[in-house]
């Protein structure tokens, strides 16, 4: 979950660019005629989004009598987002905004598409509105689907509006087991109110982030297991902790609440892991008496 700068473009830019690429004259004119309604909706969105109240926007079936939700969907797909269209550069500007092309909704996978925060089927007036268009990976886009928030608490994270704080709020717990297992939990930051806490937890649930992070953490631990065993054998638990702290600080400087930051903090703070757990990451049944891993059968 990562905050993004809001797009520098507005609905008037996307609507003009779209209309310029529509060869059916009546349709292009109908879209231009709809611009005042689209702008009014954009102004309402900006006002309510700034205070976390986008759930108050009423769904609708059409933009104007001439443009219903289906036609607006066609305009979005066949004109706004179409490769080679005059508006595609605006679409790409939104899609390619995140650093390293990483999805702001999960913080893990690559951006593949643009998600409508308020879904296009229910909010056609916001279909081309940049502030409603969020770069996303395919999985996050699919998991969110056309869900419509009905209360302040069940709104998912909005990267253009929501500031989650640099304080540590994503926490990893290490369970003593062979191999060690990790779970993640949300510890509300001091700046969050009850609504923000509920929203972050809802976002985790809707996007399946705990399962994603648990799988990534298991893979990360497998990646570092040999190095940790070497460090532990040479310098003992204190050396392991020192190494993990260095890894934590490096991740924390980049993103204070990535799953990696949380993982390395959790590993560092686990006395059990530093003393013993780091030697249990590899499946011991696959290691022979010489300490050499056997190929998996
Ligand atoms: Zn994602």
mmCIF file of N, CA, C and O and ligand atoms in Angstrom, residues 103-110 136-141 207 209 212, ligand 1:
data_model
loop_
_atom_site.group_PDB
_atom_site.id
_atom_site.type_symbol
_atom_site.label_atom_id
_atom_site.label_comp_id
_atom_site.label_asym_id
_atom_site.label_seq_id
_atom_site.Cartn_x
_atom_site.Cartn_y
_atom_site.Cartn_z
ATOM 1 N N UNK A 103 2.533 -2.063 -8.081
ATOM 2 C CA UNK A 103 1.131 -1.782 -7.774
ATOM 3 C C UNK A 103 1.001 -1.121 -6.394
ATOM 4 O O UNK A 103 1.473 -1.673 -5.392
ATOM 5 N N UNK A 104 0.357 0.038 -6.307
ATOM 6 C CA UNK A 104 0.236 0.718 -5.012
ATOM 7 C C UNK A 104 -0.758 0.041 -4.070
ATOM 8 O O UNK A 104 -0.770 0.332 -2.879
ATOM 9 N N UNK A 105 -1.574 -0.868 -4.594
ATOM 10 C CA UNK A 105 -2.598 -1.499 -3.759
ATOM 11 C C UNK A 105 -2.059 -2.690 -2.972
ATOM 12 O O UNK A 105 -2.535 -2.984 -1.879
ATOM 13 N N UNK A 106 -1.062 -3.385 -3.535
ATOM 14 C CA UNK A 106 -0.467 -4.524 -2.815
ATOM 15 C C UNK A 106 0.998 -4.261 -2.482
ATOM 16 O O UNK A 106 1.552 -4.891 -1.579
ATOM 17 N N UNK A 107 1.639 -3.365 -3.225
ATOM 18 C CA UNK A 107 3.048 -3.069 -2.957
ATOM 19 C C UNK A 107 3.982 -4.185 -3.379
ATOM 20 O O UNK A 107 5.140 -4.217 -2.979
ATOM 21 N N UNK A 108 3.490 -5.127 -4.178
ATOM 22 C CA UNK A 108 4.296 -6.306 -4.497
ATOM 23 C C UNK A 108 4.383 -6.584 -6.002
ATOM 24 O O UNK A 108 5.456 -6.754 -6.546
ATOM 25 N N UNK A 109 3.223 -6.653 -6.663
ATOM 26 C CA UNK A 109 3.215 -7.100 -8.057
ATOM 27 C C UNK A 109 3.303 -5.905 -9.010
ATOM 28 O O UNK A 109 3.143 -4.757 -8.609
ATOM 29 N N UNK A 110 3.572 -6.217 -10.280
ATOM 30 C CA UNK A 110 3.732 -5.162 -11.276
ATOM 31 C C UNK A 110 2.378 -4.614 -11.734
ATOM 32 O O UNK A 110 1.413 -5.367 -11.906
ATOM 33 N N UNK A 136 -2.885 -0.430 -11.186
ATOM 34 C CA UNK A 136 -3.039 -1.639 -10.352
ATOM 35 C C UNK A 136 -2.499 -2.859 -11.086
ATOM 36 O O UNK A 136 -2.424 -2.881 -12.315
ATOM 37 N N UNK A 137 -2.147 -3.886 -10.306
ATOM 38 C CA UNK A 137 -1.784 -5.170 -10.907
ATOM 39 C C UNK A 137 -3.075 -5.906 -11.257
ATOM 40 O O UNK A 137 -4.159 -5.551 -10.783
ATOM 41 N N UNK A 138 -2.960 -6.947 -12.062
ATOM 42 C CA UNK A 138 -4.163 -7.678 -12.493
ATOM 43 C C UNK A 138 -4.879 -8.301 -11.309
ATOM 44 O O UNK A 138 -6.113 -8.294 -11.239
ATOM 45 N N UNK A 139 -4.115 -8.856 -10.361
ATOM 46 C CA UNK A 139 -4.742 -9.541 -9.234
ATOM 47 C C UNK A 139 -5.548 -8.581 -8.372
ATOM 48 O O UNK A 139 -6.681 -8.880 -7.984
ATOM 49 N N UNK A 140 -4.970 -7.424 -8.045
ATOM 50 C CA UNK A 140 -5.706 -6.443 -7.230
ATOM 51 C C UNK A 140 -6.937 -5.959 -7.976
ATOM 52 O O UNK A 140 -8.004 -5.777 -7.389
ATOM 53 N N UNK A 141 -6.773 -5.737 -9.274
ATOM 54 C CA UNK A 141 -7.893 -5.293 -10.102
ATOM 55 C C UNK A 141 -9.032 -6.319 -10.058
ATOM 56 O O UNK A 141 -10.203 -5.965 -9.895
ATOM 57 N N UNK A 207 -8.042 -7.486 -0.705
ATOM 58 C CA UNK A 207 -6.945 -7.733 -1.643
ATOM 59 C C UNK A 207 -6.175 -9.027 -1.335
ATOM 60 O O UNK A 207 -5.254 -9.373 -2.069
ATOM 61 N N UNK A 209 -4.049 -9.605 1.085
ATOM 62 C CA UNK A 209 -2.638 -9.250 1.282
ATOM 63 C C UNK A 209 -1.931 -10.133 2.305
ATOM 64 O O UNK A 209 -0.737 -10.382 2.178
ATOM 65 N N UNK A 212 -0.750 -13.178 0.538
ATOM 66 C CA UNK A 212 0.335 -12.799 -0.381
ATOM 67 C C UNK A 212 1.637 -12.589 0.380
ATOM 68 O O UNK A 212 2.692 -13.099 -0.019
HETATM 69 ZN ZN1 LIG B 1 -1.580 -5.199 -6.620
#
